[in-house]
Amino acid sequence: MALFNRRNNNAPSAATAVATPAVDPALAALTGDYTIDPAHSSIGFTVRHAMVTNVRGTFGEHEGSLKLDGHNPAESTASIQVKIASIDTGIADRDGHLVSGDFFDAEKFPLMTFRSTRAEQLGGDTYRVTGDLTIKDVTRPLAIDLEFNGSATDVYGNERVGFEGSADILRSDWGLTWNAALETGGVMVSDKVRLTFDISAIKAAAPQV
């Protein structure tokens, strides 16, 4: 199911009429406000360590919302807030270094945020959401490529949608510049970081009339 308007293959040609994209009823049914379910979602990252391996981590505390517009999907929006102090790489000392002033300075800048400004279909169920990512006191544009995994009603009657995707950033663009040189050449931590998103969101109940 596409989240963005599909071309109507039965519409008249542009030479005779302006084609109006058909709205998929199943797509239209997704219209509404959604809350990201942190218990079934994951926001994480992967970064090269010592030039030879990858370190992976997650942020255990985050919240956010989606507004899906099935009639005009390009108007859909997303907002996410991540608590930096909830970072978890599996090593307490490393986590402590990451939240320190060398990296995120979580005491002064407790949140990482993303606010979408644009949504577009890349093809099939793959989409690109562009917005503003703020880390510390730096805000820069970020494009996240997402796969729409579908929608379902869970055993508790919640209507859910799911997305997963990723985006590559240079951490130095957001002021995360700490590093250490290696004796064999190269550096301890790569500048390139891959952010990963695995999102499950619950639709808000329709207001009573």
Short mmCIF file of C-alpha atoms in Angstrom, two decimals:
data_model
loop_
_atom_site.label_atom_id
_atom_site.label_comp_id
_atom_site.label_asym_id
_atom_site.label_seq_id
_atom_site.Cartn_x
_atom_site.Cartn_y
_atom_site.Cartn_z
CA MET A 1 0.00 0.00 0.00
CA ALA A 2 1.45 3.34 -0.97
CA LEU A 3 1.30 6.21 1.46
CA PHE A 4 1.49 8.70 -1.37
CA ASN A 5 -0.87 9.30 -4.27
CA ARG A 6 -0.70 6.72 -7.02
CA ARG A 7 -1.13 7.49 -10.70
CA ASN A 8 -4.51 6.55 -12.10
CA ASN A 9 -3.64 4.42 -15.12
CA ASN A 10 -7.19 4.68 -16.45
CA ALA A 11 -7.25 8.46 -16.49
CA PRO A 12 -7.37 10.33 -19.82
CA SER A 13 -4.05 11.44 -21.29
CA ALA A 14 -2.64 14.87 -20.48
CA ALA A 15 -3.50 15.92 -24.03
CA THR A 16 -7.23 15.62 -23.31
CA ALA A 17 -7.57 16.11 -19.58
CA VAL A 18 -5.69 16.67 -16.36
CA ALA A 19 -5.43 13.35 -14.51
CA THR A 20 -6.52 13.35 -10.87
CA PRO A 21 -4.75 10.72 -8.78
CA ALA A 22 -7.14 8.20 -7.28
CA VAL A 23 -7.21 7.87 -3.52
CA ASP A 24 -6.81 4.32 -2.27
CA PRO A 25 -9.62 3.69 0.30
CA ALA A 26 -7.23 1.67 2.45
CA LEU A 27 -4.78 4.56 2.34
CA ALA A 28 -7.47 7.08 3.21
CA ALA A 29 -8.41 4.95 6.22
CA LEU A 30 -4.95 5.58 7.70
CA THR A 31 -5.65 9.29 8.03
CA GLY A 32 -5.30 10.45 11.62
CA ASP A 33 -3.00 11.27 14.49
CA TYR A 34 -0.64 8.63 15.84
CA THR A 35 1.55 8.33 18.92
CA ILE A 36 4.85 6.47 18.66
CA ASP A 37 4.85 3.43 20.95
CA PRO A 38 8.30 3.42 22.64
CA ALA A 39 7.82 -0.13 23.92
CA HIS A 40 7.71 -1.42 20.35
CA SER A 41 9.95 1.11 18.63
CA SER A 42 13.71 1.56 18.45
CA ILE A 43 15.89 4.56 17.61
CA GLY A 44 19.55 3.72 17.34
CA PHE A 45 22.86 4.32 15.63
CA THR A 46 25.90 2.55 14.21
CA VAL A 47 29.39 4.08 14.14
CA ARG A 48 32.78 2.71 13.10
CA HIS A 49 35.18 2.19 16.02
CA ALA A 50 38.99 2.08 15.71
CA MET A 51 38.61 1.74 11.92
CA VAL A 52 37.90 -1.99 12.17
CA THR A 53 34.49 -2.67 13.72
CA ASN A 54 31.10 -1.13 14.41
CA VAL A 55 29.60 0.00 17.69
CA ARG A 56 25.81 -0.04 17.88
CA GLY A 57 23.63 1.73 20.39
CA THR A 58 20.06 2.75 21.08
CA PHE A 59 18.22 5.52 22.88
CA GLY A 60 15.88 3.85 25.36
CA GLU A 61 13.67 6.87 26.03
CA HIS A 62 11.93 8.68 23.20
CA GLU A 63 8.51 9.94 22.24
CA GLY A 64 6.91 11.29 19.13
CA SER A 65 3.88 11.65 16.94
CA LEU A 66 2.82 11.15 13.35
CA LYS A 67 0.06 12.86 11.43
CA LEU A 68 -0.90 10.80 8.40
CA ASP A 69 -3.02 12.29 5.63
CA GLY A 70 -4.32 9.53 3.38
CA HIS A 71 -6.04 11.97 1.03
CA ASN A 72 -2.93 14.11 0.53
CA PRO A 73 -0.06 12.03 1.93
CA ALA A 74 2.59 14.65 1.14
CA GLU A 75 1.00 16.67 3.97
CA SER A 76 1.84 13.96 6.51
CA THR A 77 4.20 14.99 9.30
CA ALA A 78 6.43 13.46 11.96
CA SER A 79 7.93 14.70 15.22
CA ILE A 80 10.37 12.84 17.50
CA GLN A 81 12.11 13.71 20.78
CA VAL A 82 14.95 11.53 22.09
CA LYS A 83 16.37 11.68 25.61
CA ILE A 84 20.15 11.70 25.19
CA ALA A 85 20.85 10.37 28.70
CA SER A 86 19.03 7.14 27.74
CA ILE A 87 21.84 6.13 25.36
CA ASP A 88 22.84 2.47 25.67
CA THR A 89 25.76 0.82 23.89
CA GLY A 90 26.09 -2.03 26.37
CA ILE A 91 29.16 -0.52 28.06
CA ALA A 92 28.47 1.84 30.99
CA ASP A 93 31.80 3.66 30.76
CA ARG A 94 31.31 4.29 27.05
CA ASP A 95 27.77 5.54 27.63
CA GLY A 96 29.09 7.91 30.28
CA HIS A 97 31.63 9.30 27.83
CA LEU A 98 28.98 9.78 25.14
CA VAL A 99 26.69 11.83 27.41
CA SER A 100 29.64 13.94 28.64
CA GLY A 101 30.80 17.28 27.26
CA ASP A 102 33.13 15.46 24.84
CA PHE A 103 30.10 14.34 22.85
CA PHE A 104 26.42 15.10 23.51
CA ASP A 105 26.76 17.14 26.72
CA ALA A 106 23.42 15.70 27.86
CA GLU A 107 23.22 17.79 31.02
CA LYS A 108 23.15 20.99 28.96
CA PHE A 109 21.39 19.58 25.90
CA PRO A 110 19.11 16.78 27.12
CA LEU A 111 17.15 16.19 23.91
CA MET A 112 17.74 15.33 20.28
CA THR A 113 14.75 16.30 18.13
CA PHE A 114 13.47 15.84 14.59
CA ARG A 115 10.65 17.82 12.98
CA SER A 116 9.58 16.96 9.45
CA THR A 117 9.12 19.61 6.77
CA ARG A 118 8.44 17.46 3.69
CA ALA A 119 7.37 13.95 2.67
CA GLU A 120 7.69 12.26 -0.70
CA GLN A 121 7.35 8.83 -2.29
CA LEU A 122 10.50 7.30 -3.78
CA GLY A 123 8.74 4.26 -5.20
CA GLY A 124 6.58 1.43 -3.96
CA ASP A 125 6.41 1.59 -0.17
CA THR A 126 9.67 3.54 0.17
CA TYR A 127 9.50 7.18 1.22
CA ARG A 128 11.72 10.07 2.15
CA VAL A 129 10.87 12.33 5.06
CA THR A 130 12.91 15.52 5.21
CA GLY A 131 13.07 17.74 8.26
CA ASP A 132 15.20 19.49 10.85
CA LEU A 133 17.42 17.46 13.18
CA THR A 134 18.63 19.26 16.30
CA ILE A 135 21.55 17.92 18.34
CA LYS A 136 23.03 20.12 21.07
CA ASP A 137 22.52 23.67 19.80
CA VAL A 138 22.82 22.84 16.09
CA THR A 139 19.86 22.38 13.73
CA ARG A 140 20.48 21.03 10.24
CA PRO A 141 18.32 19.41 7.55
CA LEU A 142 18.10 15.64 7.46
CA ALA A 143 16.45 13.26 4.98
CA ILE A 144 15.33 9.88 6.33
CA ASP A 145 14.48 7.06 3.91
CA LEU A 146 11.71 4.89 5.32
CA GLU A 147 9.95 1.68 4.36
CA PHE A 148 6.24 1.50 5.19
CA ASN A 149 5.74 -1.92 6.79
CA GLY A 150 1.96 -1.79 6.78
CA SER A 151 -0.91 -1.37 9.21
CA ALA A 152 -2.71 -3.74 11.57
CA THR A 153 -5.06 -3.91 14.53
CA ASP A 154 -3.31 -5.50 17.52
CA VAL A 155 -4.87 -7.85 20.10
CA TYR A 156 -5.85 -4.87 22.27
CA GLY A 157 -7.76 -3.19 19.46
CA ASN A 158 -5.10 -0.57 18.74
CA GLU A 159 -4.71 0.48 15.12
CA ARG A 160 -0.98 0.51 14.32
CA VAL A 161 1.29 1.51 11.49
CA GLY A 162 4.94 0.55 11.15
CA PHE A 163 7.97 2.12 9.47
CA GLU A 164 11.68 1.35 9.41
CA GLY A 165 14.55 3.21 7.85
CA SER A 166 17.85 4.97 8.23
CA ALA A 167 19.88 8.07 7.48
CA ASP A 168 23.62 8.70 7.34
CA ILE A 169 25.04 11.84 8.93
CA LEU A 170 28.43 13.36 9.66
CA ARG A 171 28.46 13.91 13.41
CA SER A 172 30.85 16.84 13.02
CA ASP A 173 28.03 18.73 11.27
CA TRP A 174 26.28 18.81 14.65
CA GLY A 175 29.34 19.73 16.68
CA LEU A 176 30.24 16.19 17.79
CA THR A 177 33.93 16.41 16.98
CA TRP A 178 35.77 14.54 19.76
CA ASN A 179 38.28 11.97 18.49
CA ALA A 180 41.62 10.32 19.18
CA ALA A 181 44.34 9.38 16.73
CA LEU A 182 45.42 5.74 16.45
CA GLU A 183 49.09 4.74 16.41
CA THR A 184 48.48 2.70 13.27
CA GLY A 185 46.78 5.62 11.53
CA GLY A 186 43.18 6.73 11.40
CA VAL A 187 40.99 7.74 14.30
CA MET A 188 39.10 6.11 17.16
CA VAL A 189 35.58 7.13 16.06
CA SER A 190 34.40 7.68 12.50
CA ASP A 191 32.72 10.92 11.52
CA LYS A 192 30.00 9.04 9.64
CA VAL A 193 27.13 7.74 11.76
CA ARG A 194 24.11 5.77 10.59
CA LEU A 195 20.87 6.57 12.42
CA THR A 196 18.26 3.81 12.43
CA PHE A 197 14.52 3.98 13.04
CA ASP A 198 12.08 1.14 13.67
CA ILE A 199 8.75 2.76 14.49
CA SER A 200 5.40 1.40 15.63
CA ALA A 201 2.72 4.06 16.14
CA ILE A 202 -0.80 3.82 17.55
CA LYS A 203 -3.71 5.74 16.05
CA ALA A 204 -5.61 8.07 18.36
CA ALA A 205 -9.26 7.24 18.90
CA ALA A 206 -11.68 9.25 16.80
CA PRO A 207 -13.33 12.05 18.79
CA GLN A 208 -16.87 11.44 19.97
CA VAL A 209 -19.49 13.35 18.01
#
